PDB file of C-alpha atoms in Angstrom:
ATOM      1  CA  UNK A   1       0.000   0.000   0.000  1.00  0.00           C
ATOM      2  CA  UNK A   2       1.196   3.494  -0.817  1.00  0.00           C
ATOM      3  CA  UNK A   3       1.425   5.972   1.981  1.00  0.00           C
ATOM      4  CA  UNK A   4       3.455   8.004   4.425  1.00  0.00           C
ATOM      5  CA  UNK A   5       5.028   6.627   7.541  1.00  0.00           C
ATOM      6  CA  UNK A   6       6.368   8.546  10.504  1.00  0.00           C
ATOM      7  CA  UNK A   7       8.383   7.261  13.392  1.00  0.00           C
ATOM      8  CA  UNK A   8       8.436   7.133  16.269  1.00  0.00           C
ATOM      9  CA  UNK A   9       4.827   7.647  17.331  1.00  0.00           C
ATOM     10  CA  UNK A  10       5.980   9.179  20.628  1.00  0.00           C
ATOM     11  CA  UNK A  11       9.342  10.786  21.318  1.00  0.00           C
ATOM     12  CA  UNK A  12      10.771  12.164  24.514  1.00  0.00           C
ATOM     13  CA  UNK A  13      13.437  14.823  24.502  1.00  0.00           C
ATOM     14  CA  UNK A  14      15.707  15.844  27.310  1.00  0.00           C
ATOM     15  CA  UNK A  15      16.887  19.397  27.780  1.00  0.00           C
ATOM     16  CA  UNK A  16      19.662  20.325  25.364  1.00  0.00           C
ATOM     17  CA  UNK A  17      19.138  17.264  23.208  1.00  0.00           C
ATOM     18  CA  UNK A  18      18.632  17.146  19.461  1.00  0.00           C
ATOM     19  CA  UNK A  19      16.082  14.624  18.234  1.00  0.00           C
ATOM     20  CA  UNK A  20      15.216  13.487  14.725  1.00  0.00           C
ATOM     21  CA  UNK A  21      11.770  12.601  13.460  1.00  0.00           C
ATOM     22  CA  UNK A  22      11.513  10.253  10.509  1.00  0.00           C
ATOM     23  CA  UNK A  23       9.192  10.651   7.512  1.00  0.00           C
ATOM     24  CA  UNK A  24       9.091   8.269   4.556  1.00  0.00           C
ATOM     25  CA  UNK A  25       6.705   8.143   1.599  1.00  0.00           C
ATOM     26  CA  UNK A  26       6.273   5.705  -1.273  1.00  0.00           C
ATOM     27  CA  UNK A  27       3.777   7.776  -3.239  1.00  0.00           C
ATOM     28  CA  UNK A  28       6.449   9.061  -5.630  1.00  0.00           C
ATOM     29  CA  UNK A  29       5.591  12.618  -4.591  1.00  0.00           C
ATOM     30  CA  UNK A  30       8.068  15.397  -5.284  1.00  0.00           C
ATOM     31  CA  UNK A  31       6.969  17.699  -2.472  1.00  0.00           C
ATOM     32  CA  UNK A  32       7.196  16.981   1.234  1.00  0.00           C
ATOM     33  CA  UNK A  33       6.297  19.117   4.229  1.00  0.00           C
ATOM     34  CA  UNK A  34       6.639  19.308   7.985  1.00  0.00           C
ATOM     35  CA  UNK A  35       3.963  20.866  10.159  1.00  0.00           C
ATOM     36  CA  UNK A  36       3.658  21.508  13.842  1.00  0.00           C
ATOM     37  CA  UNK A  37       0.297  21.419  15.611  1.00  0.00           C
ATOM     38  CA  UNK A  38      -0.240  22.635  19.155  1.00  0.00           C
ATOM     39  CA  UNK A  39      -3.373  21.757  21.158  1.00  0.00           C
ATOM     40  CA  UNK A  40      -6.392  23.567  19.812  1.00  0.00           C
ATOM     41  CA  UNK A  41      -4.333  25.199  17.105  1.00  0.00           C
ATOM     42  CA  UNK A  42      -4.044  24.913  13.367  1.00  0.00           C
ATOM     43  CA  UNK A  43      -1.158  23.494  11.378  1.00  0.00           C
ATOM     44  CA  UNK A  44       1.941  25.659  11.078  1.00  0.00           C
ATOM     45  CA  UNK A  45       4.454  24.993   8.331  1.00  0.00           C
ATOM     46  CA  UNK A  46       8.010  24.358   9.494  1.00  0.00           C
ATOM     47  CA  UNK A  47       9.855  23.381   6.297  1.00  0.00           C
ATOM     48  CA  UNK A  48       8.992  22.107   2.866  1.00  0.00           C
ATOM     49  CA  UNK A  49      10.890  20.561   0.005  1.00  0.00           C
ATOM     50  CA  UNK A  50       9.977  20.576  -3.662  1.00  0.00           C
ATOM     51  CA  UNK A  51      12.724  18.315  -4.884  1.00  0.00           C
ATOM     52  CA  UNK A  52      15.691  16.289  -3.677  1.00  0.00           C
ATOM     53  CA  UNK A  53      18.520  18.339  -2.150  1.00  0.00           C
ATOM     54  CA  UNK A  54      16.361  21.447  -1.929  1.00  0.00           C
ATOM     55  CA  UNK A  55      14.163  22.772   0.877  1.00  0.00           C
ATOM     56  CA  UNK A  56      12.700  26.062   2.079  1.00  0.00           C
ATOM     57  CA  UNK A  57      11.784  27.515   5.440  1.00  0.00           C
ATOM     58  CA  UNK A  58       8.166  27.737   6.366  1.00  0.00           C
ATOM     59  CA  UNK A  59       6.573  30.045   8.902  1.00  0.00           C
ATOM     60  CA  UNK A  60       8.270  28.660  12.030  1.00  0.00           C
ATOM     61  CA  UNK A  61      11.636  27.188  10.952  1.00  0.00           C
ATOM     62  CA  UNK A  62      13.710  28.503  13.862  1.00  0.00           C
ATOM     63  CA  UNK A  63      15.073  25.682  16.003  1.00  0.00           C
ATOM     64  CA  UNK A  64      14.463  23.042  13.328  1.00  0.00           C
ATOM     65  CA  UNK A  65      16.527  21.572  10.507  1.00  0.00           C
ATOM     66  CA  UNK A  66      15.760  19.192   7.643  1.00  0.00           C
ATOM     67  CA  UNK A  67      17.454  17.288   4.856  1.00  0.00           C
ATOM     68  CA  UNK A  68      16.195  15.817   1.601  1.00  0.00           C
ATOM     69  CA  UNK A  69      18.808  13.414   0.316  1.00  0.00           C
ATOM     70  CA  UNK A  70      16.278  10.993  -1.149  1.00  0.00           C
ATOM     71  CA  UNK A  71      12.906  11.568  -2.748  1.00  0.00           C
ATOM     72  CA  UNK A  72      11.249   9.215  -0.303  1.00  0.00           C
ATOM     73  CA  UNK A  73      12.650  10.664   2.899  1.00  0.00           C
ATOM     74  CA  UNK A  74      12.405  14.032   4.662  1.00  0.00           C
ATOM     75  CA  UNK A  75      13.656  13.820   8.272  1.00  0.00           C
ATOM     76  CA  UNK A  76      13.150  16.677  10.704  1.00  0.00           C
ATOM     77  CA  UNK A  77      15.612  17.465  13.483  1.00  0.00           C
ATOM     78  CA  UNK A  78      14.357  19.382  16.483  1.00  0.00           C
ATOM     79  CA  UNK A  79      17.421  21.103  17.865  1.00  0.00           C
ATOM     80  CA  UNK A  80      18.148  22.314  21.370  1.00  0.00           C
ATOM     81  CA  UNK A  81      17.531  25.839  20.050  1.00  0.00           C
ATOM     82  CA  UNK A  82      13.809  25.051  19.871  1.00  0.00           C
ATOM     83  CA  UNK A  83      12.767  26.077  23.371  1.00  0.00           C
ATOM     84  CA  UNK A  84       9.184  24.877  23.233  1.00  0.00           C
ATOM     85  CA  UNK A  85       9.235  21.671  21.187  1.00  0.00           C
ATOM     86  CA  UNK A  86       6.286  19.880  22.793  1.00  0.00           C
ATOM     87  CA  UNK A  87       3.772  19.436  19.977  1.00  0.00           C
ATOM     88  CA  UNK A  88       2.279  17.062  17.441  1.00  0.00           C
ATOM     89  CA  UNK A  89       4.471  16.905  14.312  1.00  0.00           C
ATOM     90  CA  UNK A  90       2.916  15.984  10.996  1.00  0.00           C
ATOM     91  CA  UNK A  91       4.672  15.130   7.769  1.00  0.00           C
ATOM     92  CA  UNK A  92       2.854  15.402   4.452  1.00  0.00           C
ATOM     93  CA  UNK A  93       3.574  14.898   0.783  1.00  0.00           C
ATOM     94  CA  UNK A  94       1.991  15.928  -2.487  1.00  0.00           C
ATOM     95  CA  UNK A  95       2.629  16.367  -6.153  1.00  0.00           C
ATOM     96  CA  UNK A  96       3.548  19.869  -7.234  1.00  0.00           C
ATOM     97  CA  UNK A  97       0.260  20.398  -9.009  1.00  0.00           C
ATOM     98  CA  UNK A  98      -1.849  23.094  -7.363  1.00  0.00           C
ATOM     99  CA  UNK A  99      -5.054  21.138  -7.762  1.00  0.00           C
ATOM    100  CA  UNK A 100      -3.698  18.103  -5.947  1.00  0.00           C
ATOM    101  CA  UNK A 101      -4.104  17.592  -2.246  1.00  0.00           C
ATOM    102  CA  UNK A 102      -1.666  16.597   0.480  1.00  0.00           C
ATOM    103  CA  UNK A 103      -1.454  13.246   2.202  1.00  0.00           C
ATOM    104  CA  UNK A 104      -0.413  13.110   5.832  1.00  0.00           C
ATOM    105  CA  UNK A 105       1.513  10.638   7.910  1.00  0.00           C
ATOM    106  CA  UNK A 106       0.154   9.525  11.304  1.00  0.00           C
ATOM    107  CA  UNK A 107       2.273  12.048  13.195  1.00  0.00           C
ATOM    108  CA  UNK A 108       4.852  12.044  15.969  1.00  0.00           C
ATOM    109  CA  UNK A 109       4.040  13.402  19.395  1.00  0.00           C
ATOM    110  CA  UNK A 110       7.118  15.024  20.960  1.00  0.00           C
ATOM    111  CA  UNK A 111       7.294  15.558  24.685  1.00  0.00           C
ATOM    112  CA  UNK A 112       9.993  17.256  26.714  1.00  0.00           C
ATOM    113  CA  UNK A 113      11.195  15.535  29.881  1.00  0.00           C
TER     114      UNK A 113
ATOM    115  CA  UNK B   1      -6.907  39.508   8.268  1.00  0.00           C
ATOM    116  CA  UNK B   2      -5.831  35.874   8.277  1.00  0.00           C
ATOM    117  CA  UNK B   3      -5.496  34.144   4.924  1.00  0.00           C
ATOM    118  CA  UNK B   4      -7.988  31.441   5.856  1.00  0.00           C
ATOM    119  CA  UNK B   5     -10.498  31.904   8.648  1.00  0.00           C
ATOM    120  CA  UNK B   6     -12.873  29.473  10.277  1.00  0.00           C
ATOM    121  CA  UNK B   7     -15.202  29.683  13.246  1.00  0.00           C
ATOM    122  CA  UNK B   8     -13.513  27.358  15.781  1.00  0.00           C
ATOM    123  CA  UNK B   9     -16.859  26.327  17.301  1.00  0.00           C
ATOM    124  CA  UNK B  10     -17.567  23.921  18.837  1.00  0.00           C
ATOM    125  CA  UNK B  11     -20.766  23.240  17.021  1.00  0.00           C
ATOM    126  CA  UNK B  12     -22.902  21.015  19.243  1.00  0.00           C
ATOM    127  CA  UNK B  13     -25.669  19.296  17.306  1.00  0.00           C
ATOM    128  CA  UNK B  14     -27.963  16.310  17.893  1.00  0.00           C
ATOM    129  CA  UNK B  15     -27.826  13.226  15.737  1.00  0.00           C
ATOM    130  CA  UNK B  16     -29.781  13.693  12.541  1.00  0.00           C
ATOM    131  CA  UNK B  17     -29.279  17.454  12.414  1.00  0.00           C
ATOM    132  CA  UNK B  18     -27.992  19.397   9.453  1.00  0.00           C
ATOM    133  CA  UNK B  19     -24.970  21.581  10.140  1.00  0.00           C
ATOM    134  CA  UNK B  20     -23.012  23.968   7.942  1.00  0.00           C
ATOM    135  CA  UNK B  21     -19.554  25.481   8.266  1.00  0.00           C
ATOM    136  CA  UNK B  22     -18.096  28.389   6.361  1.00  0.00           C
ATOM    137  CA  UNK B  23     -14.497  29.249   5.654  1.00  0.00           C
ATOM    138  CA  UNK B  24     -13.376  32.600   4.270  1.00  0.00           C
ATOM    139  CA  UNK B  25     -10.173  33.236   2.378  1.00  0.00           C
ATOM    140  CA  UNK B  26      -8.457  36.529   1.731  1.00  0.00           C
ATOM    141  CA  UNK B  27      -6.477  35.894  -1.459  1.00  0.00           C
ATOM    142  CA  UNK B  28      -8.639  36.304  -4.539  1.00  0.00           C
ATOM    143  CA  UNK B  29      -5.992  34.429  -6.560  1.00  0.00           C
ATOM    144  CA  UNK B  30      -6.743  31.205  -4.670  1.00  0.00           C
ATOM    145  CA  UNK B  31      -7.465  28.363  -7.060  1.00  0.00           C
ATOM    146  CA  UNK B  32      -7.900  25.113  -5.164  1.00  0.00           C
ATOM    147  CA  UNK B  33      -9.995  24.380  -2.120  1.00  0.00           C
ATOM    148  CA  UNK B  34     -10.364  21.358   0.122  1.00  0.00           C
ATOM    149  CA  UNK B  35     -12.039  20.189   3.295  1.00  0.00           C
ATOM    150  CA  UNK B  36     -10.104  17.879   5.601  1.00  0.00           C
ATOM    151  CA  UNK B  37     -11.329  16.024   8.642  1.00  0.00           C
ATOM    152  CA  UNK B  38      -9.120  15.596  11.705  1.00  0.00           C
ATOM    153  CA  UNK B  39     -10.017  13.271  14.537  1.00  0.00           C
ATOM    154  CA  UNK B  40      -8.599  13.866  17.989  1.00  0.00           C
ATOM    155  CA  UNK B  41      -4.858  13.116  18.119  1.00  0.00           C
ATOM    156  CA  UNK B  42      -4.848  11.868  14.527  1.00  0.00           C
ATOM    157  CA  UNK B  43      -3.626  13.199  11.220  1.00  0.00           C
ATOM    158  CA  UNK B  44      -5.869  15.246   8.900  1.00  0.00           C
ATOM    159  CA  UNK B  45      -7.509  13.272   6.121  1.00  0.00           C
ATOM    160  CA  UNK B  46      -9.016  14.611   2.940  1.00  0.00           C
ATOM    161  CA  UNK B  47     -12.787  14.787   3.121  1.00  0.00           C
ATOM    162  CA  UNK B  48     -13.464  16.369  -0.249  1.00  0.00           C
ATOM    163  CA  UNK B  49     -12.197  18.801  -2.818  1.00  0.00           C
ATOM    164  CA  UNK B  50     -14.336  21.848  -3.558  1.00  0.00           C
ATOM    165  CA  UNK B  51     -15.078  22.626  -7.171  1.00  0.00           C
ATOM    166  CA  UNK B  52     -16.534  25.764  -8.701  1.00  0.00           C
ATOM    167  CA  UNK B  53     -19.718  23.910  -9.503  1.00  0.00           C
ATOM    168  CA  UNK B  54     -19.976  22.521  -5.996  1.00  0.00           C
ATOM    169  CA  UNK B  55     -19.811  18.848  -5.201  1.00  0.00           C
ATOM    170  CA  UNK B  56     -21.618  16.289  -3.132  1.00  0.00           C
ATOM    171  CA  UNK B  57     -20.494  13.052  -1.527  1.00  0.00           C
ATOM    172  CA  UNK B  58     -23.275  11.261   0.267  1.00  0.00           C
ATOM    173  CA  UNK B  59     -24.330  13.401   3.230  1.00  0.00           C
ATOM    174  CA  UNK B  60     -21.619  15.990   2.568  1.00  0.00           C
ATOM    175  CA  UNK B  61     -21.923  18.947   0.205  1.00  0.00           C
ATOM    176  CA  UNK B  62     -19.199  21.486  -0.479  1.00  0.00           C
ATOM    177  CA  UNK B  63     -19.730  24.801  -2.213  1.00  0.00           C
ATOM    178  CA  UNK B  64     -17.473  27.607  -3.413  1.00  0.00           C
ATOM    179  CA  UNK B  65     -18.490  31.256  -3.601  1.00  0.00           C
ATOM    180  CA  UNK B  66     -15.716  33.118  -5.405  1.00  0.00           C
ATOM    181  CA  UNK B  67     -17.478  36.475  -5.333  1.00  0.00           C
ATOM    182  CA  UNK B  68     -17.641  36.473  -1.545  1.00  0.00           C
ATOM    183  CA  UNK B  69     -14.476  34.413  -1.136  1.00  0.00           C
ATOM    184  CA  UNK B  70     -15.741  31.605   1.007  1.00  0.00           C
ATOM    185  CA  UNK B  71     -16.277  27.888   0.877  1.00  0.00           C
ATOM    186  CA  UNK B  72     -18.859  25.947   2.804  1.00  0.00           C
ATOM    187  CA  UNK B  73     -19.401  22.413   4.029  1.00  0.00           C
ATOM    188  CA  UNK B  74     -22.883  21.080   4.695  1.00  0.00           C
ATOM    189  CA  UNK B  75     -23.403  17.862   6.619  1.00  0.00           C
ATOM    190  CA  UNK B  76     -26.865  16.330   6.524  1.00  0.00           C
ATOM    191  CA  UNK B  77     -28.259  13.707   8.893  1.00  0.00           C
ATOM    192  CA  UNK B  78     -25.313  14.054  11.299  1.00  0.00           C
ATOM    193  CA  UNK B  79     -23.908  10.880  12.837  1.00  0.00           C
ATOM    194  CA  UNK B  80     -22.028  10.495  16.096  1.00  0.00           C
ATOM    195  CA  UNK B  81     -19.032   9.478  13.992  1.00  0.00           C
ATOM    196  CA  UNK B  82     -19.018  12.890  12.293  1.00  0.00           C
ATOM    197  CA  UNK B  83     -17.644  14.394  15.499  1.00  0.00           C
ATOM    198  CA  UNK B  84     -14.250  15.798  14.524  1.00  0.00           C
ATOM    199  CA  UNK B  85     -12.475  18.983  13.564  1.00  0.00           C
ATOM    200  CA  UNK B  86     -13.007  20.130   9.977  1.00  0.00           C
ATOM    201  CA  UNK B  87     -10.116  21.980   8.355  1.00  0.00           C
ATOM    202  CA  UNK B  88     -10.468  24.295   5.411  1.00  0.00           C
ATOM    203  CA  UNK B  89      -7.500  24.328   3.017  1.00  0.00           C
ATOM    204  CA  UNK B  90      -6.788  26.831   0.257  1.00  0.00           C
ATOM    205  CA  UNK B  91      -4.118  26.810  -2.412  1.00  0.00           C
ATOM    206  CA  UNK B  92      -3.090  29.723  -4.574  1.00  0.00           C
ATOM    207  CA  UNK B  93      -2.567  29.211  -8.256  1.00  0.00           C
ATOM    208  CA  UNK B  94       0.202  30.652 -10.403  1.00  0.00           C
ATOM    209  CA  UNK B  95       2.656  27.860  -9.709  1.00  0.00           C
ATOM    210  CA  UNK B  96       2.262  27.919  -5.941  1.00  0.00           C
ATOM    211  CA  UNK B  97       1.230  24.590  -4.505  1.00  0.00           C
ATOM    212  CA  UNK B  98       1.784  25.374  -0.843  1.00  0.00           C
ATOM    213  CA  UNK B  99      -1.549  25.088   0.965  1.00  0.00           C
ATOM    214  CA  UNK B 100      -2.821  27.340   3.720  1.00  0.00           C
ATOM    215  CA  UNK B 101      -4.795  25.672   6.490  1.00  0.00           C
ATOM    216  CA  UNK B 102      -7.537  27.170   8.557  1.00  0.00           C
ATOM    217  CA  UNK B 103      -7.490  26.463  12.278  1.00  0.00           C
ATOM    218  CA  UNK B 104     -10.476  24.179  11.985  1.00  0.00           C
ATOM    219  CA  UNK B 105     -14.067  24.007  13.171  1.00  0.00           C
ATOM    220  CA  UNK B 106     -14.925  21.539  15.908  1.00  0.00           C
ATOM    221  CA  UNK B 107     -18.119  19.517  15.518  1.00  0.00           C
ATOM    222  CA  UNK B 108     -19.660  17.501  18.332  1.00  0.00           C
ATOM    223  CA  UNK B 109     -22.626  15.334  17.470  1.00  0.00           C
ATOM    224  CA  UNK B 110     -24.518  14.091  20.535  1.00  0.00           C
ATOM    225  CA  UNK B 111     -27.215  11.409  20.919  1.00  0.00           C
TER     226      UNK B 111
END
């Protein structure tokens, strides 16, 4: 089955620690995205990538980093510079056609110890 | 003014009721419109695309009003399982495929 997978489902971060969230898709989509969702809030775009080896900052990129070495993979690193990382992180992918929709992974819930 | 605005609700309705949500968008160049459903602590899932001519999928009807810059979602004969948050999504045209999400409207259907 085609789809998007994210791991882990839950992740705990200690103070000063960098953690990496995994996102993989087998939909052959060019574009991939990372969103953050806080309780009762909408989705905020962290980073997006249109093509391998290229990515752009979204609205709230500070304290995060990404890479796009393969079409299928778009990992997100939450660095120690992100002072309030507790949130629900969602990865999505799509084609680059404006009329096409996004497909989301099941999300990773990050908690700070 | 936010790019995409929704009434957060919650909308509390009894089973069998008809309920409608609106979503306004500020960019007149917007070309593509979608409704997503998000269950508690889950990822958003596409409910339906919204076409200029409107579209219907069972109990759900979506409409687009370009003149007033809003889209709507009508749910007829509400079920308990319809309880969720409904997200409005808008994409601009002109080569931009990055969507803008509304904050969502919460629907609670009670017995």
